[in-house]
Amino acid sequence: MVSSKKKVVTKTPPSLTVVKKKTRGNKDAAPVEAPIVTSYNDRIRPLLDTVDRLRNLNVMKEGIHLPTIVVVGDQSSGKSSVLESLAGISLPRGQGICTRVPLVMRLQRSSSTEPEIWLEYRDKVVPTDEEHIAEAIRAATKVIAGSGKGVSDAPLTLHVRKAGVPDLTMVDLPGITRVPVKGQPENIYEQISGMIMKYIEPQESIILNVLSATVDFTTCESIRMSRKVDKTGQRTLAVVTKADMAPEGLLQKVTADDVSIVLGYVCVRNRVGEESYEEARMQEELLFRTHPLLSLIDEDIVGIPVLAQKLMLIQASMIARCLPEIVRKINQKLETAVLELNKLPMVIGSTGEALMTLMEIIGSAKESLLRILVQGDFSEYPDDQNMHCTARLADMLSQFSDDLQTKPKDASEFLMDEIKILDECKCVGLPNFIPRSAFLAILSQHVDDIHDKPVEFIRKTWDYIEVVISSIIAKHSENFPQIQSSIKRAGRTLISKIKEQSVNRVIEIVEMEKLTDYTCNPEYMTYWTHNNSQQESFINAVLKDGNKPDYFSVTGFGNVKISHLRKHHRQLLHPAFDMKMRITSYWTIVLRRIVDNLALYLQLSVKHLVNSQFQKEIVAEMVDPKAGGGVERMLEESPLVASKREKLKNSIKLLKESKDAVAAIVDQN
C-alpha cells in the first residue's frame, strides 16, 4: 500500500539538493551513522577549513562576523534533541530552560576513532568526554550564569572532534519563554529576546528555526523574531521536530509555507528514551518510510542526515558569498590598525629623546597657537567656533567698547556736580576762569566710575585664552597622558603670570587718564565748540523772567531739568555749563583711547606669548625637578597608551594571520 501512494514533493533550492546514499526501501543498505556525512567536494572543504581557521583565530573580536548557524526556538521545541542528534552527544535536558547561555557548538569531522571534546569559557579550557559532557556543560553554565535559573549572554564554546559529525559551527540559544518561573528574573523574556536578536541580526547568520510539529508555526515566537531580521526568509531554515507526535497536517504545513522559509524545511524524529543515536536514526528512517502520513513527505526533506548535509551546504554557500566582504573587512581593519599604531608615540628610551619629544609637542602647540591666536587661521578647528580666536577676541573687544561707552544715567541733577566742584575749587582771582583742578576732579570721578570695566575685560580675555591654550596642549600631548597634567599646569601658571601683568598694565592705562587733560585729537575742539554754542540760550532759559520753563533741550543730553539751577549763584552757571561741555567732549576721546590702548596692548601681549613666552616658560617648568620633573615621566609610558599599543599589536597580528588564512582560498577563487 505504501509504495502505491503518490509522493508529494516539496520545493528545495537547486543549490541545496541533497544526494542521499540510502533510499527508502533499500533493506540491504548499511545502518545509518549518527549523523552520516558521506561526501565533500573539493570546493566545500577548503571553505569550511578557512572559516574554521578564522574562528580559531577569534577574528570575531575585531568586529568581523563569520557565517554562523544560529539555533533558535520556543521553549521545549526540541532544540537540544536536534543538536544532540547532529553531534552524537548528550546535552543537558529537563524541564524549563536547559540552555541558559549561548552554547557555541563547533563540530569537526575527525578520522580518529577517539573523540575529542572540550569546553572553553572565560579563558579556561575544560576537557571532558561523551559520558560527562552534559555534567560539564551544567557546571560551566553555573559558573557563567549563576546557580539559579537566570541567563547570561557570555558564551560557552563546546568543541567536538568526532568521526561522523558534520563540519558545522552552531550557536544554541536559550529557548524563548514569556512567563518567568520561580527563580527567574521578571524580564527573562526581554533578556532572551535581546540575546537572540544580537546573534541573528548579522547578515552572515544562518537562522535554524526549530519548530515543534505540535504547534501552529504562525504563532511561534521564534518565527516572529527571525522575520524581524530576515523578512524574506532568505537565510532561514526550519527543522520540524516531534513529527511522530503530530503527523496529521504536517505535510500541508511544510508545503504551504505560511511563514516564508526560503531555505526550506526538514522534518525529524526526536530521540526517545535511552535509544542510541544509531537506533534513533534507524527508527527515524523507518518512521518516514512506513508511516501512512509521514511517508508522503519527500525523502529529501526528512531525517537528521539530510539536515546535517543541508546545513553544511547552506553554510558553505553562505561562506562563499560572504568571503569577499570578509576579506575586504580584514584588509580595511588591518590598514586602520597599522595606521593607528603608527600614530602612537615612539617608546622613549632616554632623557634626551624625552626632551626632543617634549620640544616637538611644544613646537607643534606653538604653531597651532600662532595660527589661531595671531594669524586668524582656524582651518585646524573648522567646526569649533570657540577656537576661532581672532574673531572671538574681536567680539569681546567690541562688546567691551559698547559697554564702556554706554552713558550711565545721571544720579544727580544737571550741572550740580560741576557747580559743587567749582564752588569748592574757587580761589581769589579773575571770574569766568575754569580752575584746572576742578576739571581734573570731574575727570577723576569719571575715571573712577569705569575703573573696574577694563580690568574685568582683560581678566575675562585671558581666561578665554587660557581655555584655548589648555585645549591646544591637550590635543598635542594626548599621546603622553603622563605629562599632560604637568604641561597644562605650566600653561596655567604662564597665563596666571601674564594675567597679573596685564591687570597691572591696564590699571596704569586707566590711571594715566587722571594725571592730565591732554589730547591732540582735533575732534575735541569740534565737539566742545558745537556743544558749547548753546550756552547763552541755556543761561537765558534758566534766568528768564516771567514764564520760566522747567526743562531745556541740550544737544547730547536731551530735555534736562533746569528749575533747580535758579537758586544758585549766577556767576557759576557759565563756567559749570562750559566745564560740562568740555568734560563731555573730552570723555568721549578718553574712552576711545582706553579701548584703543587695550586693543593694542592685548595684540602685543598675545603675540609675545606665542612667539617667546610659551615655549620658554613651559620648557622651564617641565625640566625643573622642583616642579615634578615632567620630562623624566615621559620615560614611563602611560598605562593607557601601553594598553592601546598592545591591543593594536594583537589586532594586527590576528588580522595578518586572518589575511594569510583567507589568501589561499581567495587565490583559488
XYZ file of C-alpha atoms in Angstrom:
669
model
C 0.000 0.000 0.000
C 2.784 2.428 0.911
C 4.581 2.013 -2.419
C 1.401 2.808 -4.352
C 0.907 6.192 -2.651
C 1.509 9.299 -4.696
C 4.535 11.251 -3.436
C 4.171 14.944 -2.757
C 7.451 16.704 -3.496
C 8.249 19.987 -1.745
C 10.369 22.609 -3.427
C 14.034 22.570 -2.450
C 16.508 25.176 -3.718
C 18.553 23.536 -6.513
C 21.866 24.504 -4.945
C 20.870 22.694 -1.770
C 19.623 19.436 -3.297
C 20.833 16.564 -1.141
C 22.313 13.466 -2.772
C 21.464 10.559 -0.477
C 23.352 7.297 -0.408
C 20.431 5.405 1.012
C 16.828 5.403 -0.256
C 13.688 4.179 1.401
C 13.064 0.531 0.884
C 16.709 -0.319 0.406
C 16.852 -3.020 3.075
C 20.396 -4.027 2.170
C 21.845 -0.576 2.859
C 24.231 -0.186 5.752
C 22.833 1.158 9.056
C 22.691 4.919 9.289
C 25.598 6.504 11.218
C 24.674 9.341 13.562
C 24.821 11.545 11.557
C 26.052 10.391 8.142
C 28.178 12.822 6.142
C 29.330 10.884 3.128
C 30.550 13.420 0.635
C 32.644 16.575 0.415
C 33.610 18.147 -2.827
C 36.936 19.830 -3.278
C 35.388 23.287 -3.109
C 33.332 22.977 0.080
C 36.036 21.509 2.289
C 38.531 24.398 1.811
C 35.802 26.949 2.501
C 34.868 25.286 5.773
C 38.516 24.911 6.747
C 39.183 28.608 6.060
C 36.324 29.823 8.229
C 37.312 27.318 10.891
C 40.811 28.806 10.953
C 39.310 32.287 11.250
C 37.217 31.087 14.187
C 40.297 29.624 15.833
C 41.992 32.993 15.417
C 38.906 34.613 17.005
C 38.619 37.206 14.248
C 35.100 37.947 15.512
C 36.522 40.078 18.323
C 37.676 42.511 15.607
C 34.042 43.049 14.649
C 34.146 40.715 11.629
C 31.128 38.409 11.534
C 31.572 34.897 10.167
C 28.829 32.750 8.663
C 27.298 31.005 11.665
C 24.276 28.804 12.149
C 22.166 30.234 14.971
C 19.682 27.807 16.515
C 16.506 29.426 17.861
C 13.203 28.073 19.019
C 10.490 28.395 21.599
C 10.992 26.657 24.913
C 10.553 22.868 24.653
C 10.586 22.975 20.852
C 13.217 20.208 20.796
C 16.335 22.273 20.046
C 18.598 20.265 22.322
C 17.412 16.977 20.812
C 18.238 18.194 17.291
C 21.714 19.314 18.338
C 22.320 16.064 20.199
C 21.452 14.122 17.072
C 23.755 16.226 14.893
C 26.678 15.986 17.307
C 26.058 12.488 18.573
C 26.465 13.621 22.194
C 24.155 14.206 25.145
C 23.331 17.758 26.177
C 21.620 18.962 29.381
C 17.913 18.211 29.280
C 14.978 18.690 31.599
C 12.033 20.932 32.382
C 12.241 24.706 31.807
C 15.256 26.415 30.245
C 18.026 23.884 29.650
C 20.263 26.300 27.748
C 20.978 29.385 29.873
C 23.968 30.766 27.937
C 24.857 30.903 24.223
C 26.322 27.446 23.560
C 28.691 27.664 20.591
C 28.972 24.135 19.201
C 31.957 23.627 16.912
C 31.593 20.238 15.287
C 34.595 18.974 13.339
C 34.718 15.708 11.480
C 37.686 13.609 12.526
C 39.272 10.462 11.151
C 40.270 9.386 14.640
C 38.264 6.688 16.374
C 38.676 8.523 19.679
C 36.508 11.640 20.008
C 37.991 14.853 21.415
C 35.612 17.001 23.440
C 36.367 20.113 25.472
C 34.750 23.301 26.715
C 36.083 26.846 26.561
C 34.837 29.773 28.641
C 36.426 32.727 30.434
C 39.874 31.815 29.055
C 39.546 28.326 30.544
C 39.829 25.039 28.671
C 37.994 22.120 30.313
C 38.468 18.677 28.720
C 35.583 16.227 29.024
C 34.186 13.095 27.341
C 30.914 11.831 25.912
C 29.809 10.350 29.200
C 30.284 13.530 31.239
C 29.590 16.217 28.650
C 26.144 17.171 29.993
C 27.503 17.421 33.529
C 30.440 19.559 32.331
C 28.099 21.940 30.470
C 25.907 22.325 33.571
C 28.936 23.112 35.718
C 30.275 25.671 33.224
C 26.825 27.253 32.874
C 26.613 27.589 36.658
C 29.931 29.453 36.674
C 28.855 31.775 33.858
C 25.173 32.401 34.650
C 24.965 31.534 38.340
C 23.271 28.699 40.152
C 19.711 29.966 39.665
C 17.554 29.953 36.561
C 18.777 33.197 35.069
C 20.526 33.592 31.733
C 23.768 35.245 30.594
C 24.967 36.372 27.165
C 28.562 35.287 27.915
C 29.208 32.373 25.509
C 30.257 28.820 26.309
C 32.072 27.022 23.472
C 31.809 23.261 23.036
C 34.365 21.627 20.728
C 33.518 18.182 19.351
C 36.017 16.377 17.087
C 34.484 13.078 16.204
C 34.063 10.665 13.325
C 30.752 11.026 11.530
C 29.818 14.541 12.647
C 29.268 17.300 10.093
C 31.671 20.231 9.931
C 29.384 22.852 11.408
C 29.505 25.726 13.828
C 26.201 26.364 15.540
C 25.119 28.651 18.344
C 22.376 27.246 20.541
C 20.484 29.995 22.350
C 18.086 29.775 25.311
C 14.552 28.794 24.400
C 12.065 31.666 24.251
C 9.801 31.906 27.280
C 7.348 34.697 28.045
C 6.346 33.852 31.620
C 9.140 33.754 34.216
C 9.078 30.833 36.616
C 10.261 30.877 40.205
C 13.926 31.844 40.350
C 13.907 33.697 37.021
C 14.070 37.493 36.673
C 10.869 39.292 35.663
C 12.485 40.471 32.425
C 13.572 36.978 31.345
C 11.756 37.374 28.017
C 13.488 40.664 27.261
C 16.891 39.178 28.158
C 16.444 36.121 25.936
C 14.902 38.007 23.003
C 17.691 40.607 23.165
C 20.298 37.832 23.112
C 18.624 36.130 20.152
C 18.373 39.352 18.135
C 22.068 40.051 18.743
C 23.018 36.712 17.157
C 20.523 36.526 14.273
C 20.755 40.163 13.123
C 24.114 39.953 11.243
C 23.533 39.165 7.579
C 26.153 36.415 7.832
C 23.997 34.434 10.283
C 22.039 31.407 9.101
C 18.895 31.023 11.211
C 17.989 27.438 12.076
C 14.454 27.792 13.405
C 13.387 24.756 15.425
C 9.602 24.292 15.308
C 7.525 21.655 17.025
C 5.102 19.808 14.765
C 2.580 20.051 17.596
C 2.087 23.826 17.260
C 0.880 26.304 14.647
C 4.034 27.678 13.000
C 2.497 31.136 12.524
C 2.172 31.603 16.296
C 5.769 30.690 17.159
C 7.714 33.482 18.825
C 10.944 32.307 17.185
C 9.361 32.776 13.743
C 8.256 36.295 14.680
C 11.792 37.190 15.770
C 13.541 35.724 12.752
C 11.180 37.553 10.387
C 12.195 40.847 12.017
C 15.752 40.483 10.707
C 15.122 38.172 7.725
C 11.843 39.421 6.291
C 12.054 37.365 3.086
C 13.351 34.209 4.797
C 16.397 34.034 2.502
C 18.673 32.863 5.318
C 16.208 30.861 7.427
C 15.937 27.062 7.501
C 13.249 25.356 9.585
C 13.616 21.983 11.248
C 10.343 20.418 12.385
C 10.702 18.226 15.461
C 8.307 15.721 17.061
C 6.954 14.665 13.682
C 5.867 11.328 15.144
C 3.736 13.129 17.771
C 1.715 15.242 15.304
C 1.807 13.662 11.844
C -1.650 14.951 10.879
C -1.415 18.025 8.650
C 2.394 18.170 8.772
C 2.652 17.708 5.021
C 0.352 20.682 4.476
C 2.382 22.815 6.915
C 5.687 22.299 5.173
C 4.259 22.616 1.675
C 2.067 25.664 2.313
C 4.981 27.572 3.891
C 2.804 30.215 5.524
C 5.827 31.722 7.290
C 8.142 32.152 4.262
C 11.062 29.808 4.910
C 13.097 30.134 1.686
C 15.790 27.613 2.648
C 13.068 25.033 3.208
C 12.027 22.580 5.919
C 13.490 19.368 7.294
C 11.260 17.090 9.365
C 12.909 14.928 12.027
C 12.034 12.465 14.767
C 13.437 13.155 18.220
C 15.459 10.519 20.041
C 13.249 8.702 22.539
C 14.304 7.491 25.982
C 17.543 5.524 26.080
C 17.791 4.980 22.342
C 21.303 5.121 20.967
C 21.901 7.592 18.159
C 22.210 4.716 15.666
C 18.908 3.263 16.858
C 17.246 6.674 16.735
C 18.304 7.190 13.128
C 17.066 3.738 12.132
C 13.718 4.428 13.815
C 13.543 7.805 12.110
C 14.189 6.271 8.694
C 11.591 3.586 9.383
C 9.013 6.173 10.531
C 9.226 8.332 7.420
C 9.279 5.271 5.174
C 6.285 3.412 6.638
C 4.002 5.913 8.352
C 0.865 6.389 6.263
C 1.016 10.199 6.521
C 4.701 10.962 7.051
C 5.784 8.744 4.166
C 4.051 11.182 1.823
C 6.659 13.829 2.627
C 9.501 13.943 0.110
C 12.529 11.982 1.334
C 14.829 14.947 0.523
C 13.433 16.936 3.460
C 13.275 14.311 6.217
C 15.835 12.972 8.660
C 18.834 14.134 10.643
C 21.334 13.036 7.928
C 19.513 15.267 5.431
C 19.530 18.143 7.949
C 23.271 17.695 8.551
C 24.149 17.772 4.879
C 21.773 20.637 4.145
C 23.322 22.707 6.906
C 26.794 22.035 5.567
C 25.783 23.053 2.044
C 23.980 26.179 3.257
C 26.926 27.122 5.443
C 29.348 26.585 2.548
C 27.134 28.650 0.229
C 26.968 31.483 2.778
C 30.743 31.339 3.269
C 31.348 31.586 -0.480
C 29.003 34.568 -0.714
C 30.410 36.383 2.335
C 34.090 35.633 1.791
C 34.865 38.675 -0.434
C 33.331 41.017 2.140
C 35.189 39.248 4.965
C 38.455 39.726 3.070
C 37.643 43.402 2.493
C 36.899 43.959 6.186
C 40.080 42.174 7.246
C 42.174 44.367 4.931
C 40.361 47.532 5.978
C 40.711 46.848 9.690
C 44.349 45.847 9.236
C 45.131 49.130 7.466
C 43.306 51.107 10.165
C 45.092 49.293 12.990
C 48.519 49.815 11.378
C 47.727 53.492 10.852
C 46.641 53.934 14.482
C 49.728 52.117 15.739
C 51.970 54.367 13.661
C 50.256 57.406 15.164
C 51.181 56.336 18.679
C 54.322 57.945 20.082
C 57.539 56.005 19.954
C 58.651 54.354 23.146
C 61.097 56.812 24.727
C 64.322 55.283 25.994
C 66.393 58.222 27.239
C 66.102 61.680 28.761
C 67.459 63.144 25.529
C 64.700 61.514 23.485
C 62.163 62.675 26.050
C 63.382 66.274 25.812
C 63.300 66.163 21.999
C 59.756 64.797 22.097
C 58.725 67.484 24.566
C 60.157 70.160 22.272
C 58.189 68.668 19.347
C 54.981 68.769 21.395
C 55.549 72.368 22.459
C 56.652 73.358 18.945
C 53.533 71.915 17.318
C 51.340 73.529 20.001
C 53.090 76.858 19.380
C 52.392 76.611 15.637
C 48.710 75.985 16.353
C 48.556 78.967 18.715
C 50.249 81.160 16.114
C 47.643 80.203 13.522
C 44.536 80.653 15.654
C 45.577 83.489 18.010
C 47.684 85.659 15.706
C 47.062 84.785 12.060
C 43.326 84.116 12.291
C 43.660 80.746 10.536
C 41.058 78.377 12.025
C 41.384 75.569 9.458
C 42.555 73.292 12.267
C 39.182 73.730 14.008
C 36.696 74.484 11.216
C 33.595 73.495 13.208
C 34.568 74.735 16.674
C 33.729 78.438 16.743
C 35.192 78.842 20.212
C 38.600 78.132 18.665
C 38.222 80.855 16.022
C 40.198 83.040 18.381
C 40.803 86.257 16.467
C 37.076 86.500 15.749
C 36.143 85.796 19.370
C 38.686 88.328 20.673
C 37.294 90.934 18.271
C 33.769 90.157 19.554
C 34.906 90.562 23.150
C 36.650 93.863 22.413
C 33.603 95.197 20.565
C 31.344 94.253 23.448
C 33.733 95.896 25.921
C 33.781 99.099 23.847
C 29.992 99.231 23.738
C 29.690 98.629 27.478
C 32.338 101.231 28.278
C 30.779 103.951 26.133
C 27.223 103.368 27.308
C 26.265 106.516 29.164
C 25.167 105.820 32.724
C 22.041 107.503 33.988
C 22.955 110.635 35.929
C 22.160 110.178 39.593
C 22.487 113.905 40.273
C 20.649 116.839 38.745
C 22.057 118.523 35.627
C 25.208 120.667 36.308
C 25.063 120.085 40.060
C 28.311 118.078 40.197
C 30.102 120.792 38.253
C 28.677 123.586 40.438
C 29.688 121.833 43.653
C 33.255 121.205 42.454
C 33.610 124.780 41.107
C 32.362 126.095 44.404
C 34.990 124.043 46.271
C 37.803 124.933 43.842
C 37.174 128.687 43.823
C 40.029 130.967 44.716
C 40.988 134.641 44.669
C 41.296 135.522 41.031
C 39.534 136.645 37.895
C 35.999 135.405 37.324
C 34.911 133.141 34.415
C 38.099 131.107 34.519
C 37.658 127.340 34.998
C 40.184 126.116 37.565
C 42.163 123.210 36.120
C 41.858 121.416 39.446
C 38.061 121.422 39.030
C 38.271 119.883 35.572
C 40.696 117.189 36.827
C 38.437 116.454 39.784
C 35.466 115.830 37.482
C 37.668 113.784 35.165
C 38.919 111.694 38.102
C 35.332 110.935 39.115
C 34.547 109.715 35.615
C 37.652 107.526 35.530
C 36.817 106.003 38.922
C 33.323 105.168 37.674
C 34.643 102.979 34.819
C 37.834 101.776 36.538
C 36.670 98.157 37.030
C 35.423 97.582 33.476
C 38.817 97.459 31.692
C 40.260 95.239 34.446
C 37.277 92.888 34.186
C 37.654 92.811 30.412
C 41.361 91.908 30.454
C 40.800 89.162 33.023
C 37.942 87.711 31.006
C 40.086 87.817 27.871
C 42.977 85.929 29.448
C 40.576 83.394 30.951
C 39.389 82.678 27.415
C 42.956 82.431 26.099
C 43.782 80.026 28.955
C 40.961 77.702 27.837
C 42.278 77.840 24.258
C 45.843 77.085 25.318
C 44.655 74.205 27.503
C 42.764 72.698 24.545
C 45.778 73.057 22.260
C 48.107 71.485 24.837
C 45.685 68.605 25.421
C 45.470 67.910 21.695
C 49.203 67.899 21.046
C 50.113 65.929 24.179
C 47.292 63.365 24.030
C 49.771 60.555 23.406
C 51.583 61.392 26.652
C 48.881 61.484 29.335
C 51.564 61.004 31.996
C 52.793 64.566 31.377
C 49.574 66.180 30.190
C 48.667 67.489 33.630
C 52.179 68.947 34.058
C 52.077 70.767 30.705
C 48.582 72.069 31.406
C 49.707 73.259 34.826
C 52.681 75.001 33.220
C 50.266 76.659 30.779
C 48.004 77.813 33.609
C 50.974 79.180 35.546
C 52.123 81.121 32.485
C 48.670 82.605 31.868
C 48.377 83.483 35.549
C 51.625 85.477 35.349
C 50.569 87.228 32.147
C 47.117 87.970 33.547
C 48.634 89.618 36.623
C 50.989 91.692 34.452
C 48.119 92.653 32.156
C 45.882 93.751 35.024
C 48.658 95.970 36.369
C 49.239 97.415 32.913
C 45.537 98.097 32.361
C 45.290 99.817 35.732
C 48.191 102.031 34.644
C 46.460 102.851 31.359
C 43.315 103.850 33.195
C 45.097 105.740 35.969
C 47.082 107.747 33.409
C 43.854 109.440 32.381
C 43.641 111.067 35.815
C 47.053 112.729 35.572
C 46.342 115.328 32.968
C 43.837 116.506 30.443
C 45.519 116.122 27.089
C 44.677 115.135 23.559
C 45.904 116.112 20.120
C 42.677 114.886 18.627
C 41.064 117.857 16.821
C 37.640 116.355 17.410
C 37.807 117.631 20.985
C 37.601 121.266 19.886
C 34.959 120.432 17.300
C 32.732 118.682 19.843
C 33.246 121.401 22.503
C 32.563 124.265 20.116
C 29.396 122.623 18.864
C 28.096 121.688 22.313
C 29.037 124.987 23.955
C 27.196 127.018 21.321
C 24.001 126.527 23.333
C 25.418 128.179 26.441
C 23.778 131.600 26.097
C 20.333 130.233 25.256
C 20.635 127.778 28.135
C 21.617 130.529 30.632
C 18.810 132.744 29.367
C 16.292 129.947 29.881
C 17.495 129.471 33.455
C 17.470 133.212 34.293
C 14.360 134.111 32.277
C 11.799 136.305 33.981
C 8.104 135.691 33.732
C 7.011 132.306 32.387
C 10.038 130.256 33.400
C 10.456 126.822 31.770
C 11.339 123.831 33.958
C 13.185 121.915 31.167
C 15.573 122.768 28.368
C 16.770 120.637 25.425
C 20.561 120.257 25.400
C 22.303 118.527 22.480
C 23.619 115.158 23.629
C 21.581 115.204 26.853
C 18.005 115.625 25.714
C 15.491 117.507 27.877
C 17.154 118.348 31.169
C 15.601 119.886 34.262
C 16.800 123.460 34.903
C 14.449 124.802 37.582
C 16.795 123.718 40.376
C 19.590 125.931 38.955
C 17.789 129.261 39.633
C 18.677 129.254 43.310
C 22.425 129.061 42.665
C 24.867 131.896 42.046
C 24.534 133.175 38.524
C 28.282 133.534 38.128
C 28.701 129.707 38.434
C 26.270 128.842 35.639
C 28.557 129.920 32.797
C 31.693 128.015 33.968
C 29.591 124.990 35.047
C 27.974 124.672 31.607
C 31.330 125.266 29.918
C 33.026 122.574 32.032
C 30.162 120.149 31.385
C 30.612 120.534 27.644
C 34.418 120.274 27.907
C 34.358 117.104 30.019
C 31.710 115.543 27.760
C 33.776 116.221 24.616
C 36.987 115.081 26.244
C 35.474 111.964 27.874
C 34.421 110.566 24.503
C 38.062 110.726 23.398
C 39.288 109.227 26.711
C 37.020 106.184 26.368
C 38.073 105.553 22.787
C 41.712 105.942 23.812
C 41.300 103.342 26.575
C 39.719 100.879 24.118
C 42.469 101.509 21.554
C 45.229 101.118 24.132
C 43.788 97.865 25.457
C 43.356 96.508 21.933
C 46.960 97.275 21.007
C 48.315 96.016 24.325
C 46.318 92.785 24.019
C 47.591 92.155 20.485
C 51.165 92.744 21.598
C 50.780 90.510 24.666
C 49.273 87.627 22.684
C 51.990 87.841 20.052
C 54.673 87.960 22.738
C 53.068 84.976 24.482
C 53.087 82.845 21.337
C 56.475 83.875 19.951
C 58.611 83.749 23.079
C 56.945 83.176 26.441
C 55.004 79.975 25.692
C 57.909 77.749 24.714
C 60.410 79.218 27.190
C 58.143 79.113 30.228
C 56.717 75.645 29.650
C 60.109 74.071 28.946
C 61.496 75.672 32.094
C 58.565 74.337 34.095
C 58.850 70.831 32.680
C 62.590 70.377 33.204
C 62.580 71.822 36.722
C 62.811 68.904 39.212
C 61.065 71.056 41.816
C 58.036 71.259 39.529
C 57.742 67.473 39.290
C 60.265 66.551 36.582
C 57.805 66.160 33.728
C 60.484 65.127 31.223
C 61.550 62.121 33.306
C 57.951 60.937 33.478
C 57.886 60.693 29.691
C 60.203 57.690 30.014
C 57.323 55.862 31.702
C 54.726 55.067 29.051
C 51.253 55.641 30.397
C 49.147 52.528 31.071
C 46.507 53.842 28.662
C 48.937 54.206 25.733
C 50.716 50.957 26.604
C 47.382 49.128 26.675
C 46.340 50.679 23.359
C 49.699 49.773 21.794
C 49.418 46.169 22.984
C 45.823 45.915 21.795
C 46.728 47.265 18.354
C 49.700 44.901 18.067
C 47.477 41.950 18.939
C 44.852 43.099 16.446
C 47.450 43.490 13.699
C 48.877 40.038 14.450
C 45.411 38.487 14.403
C 44.360 40.307 11.226
C 47.587 39.404 9.421
C 47.094 35.751 10.327
C 43.484 36.020 9.205
C 44.604 37.585 5.934
C 47.022 34.703 5.393
C 44.278 32.218 6.255
C 41.959 33.515 3.537
C 44.699 34.169 0.968
C 44.834 30.600 -0.342
C 41.080 30.241 -0.791
C 40.832 33.708 -2.392
C 43.558 32.784 -4.887
C 41.628 29.624 -5.806
C 38.517 31.689 -6.489
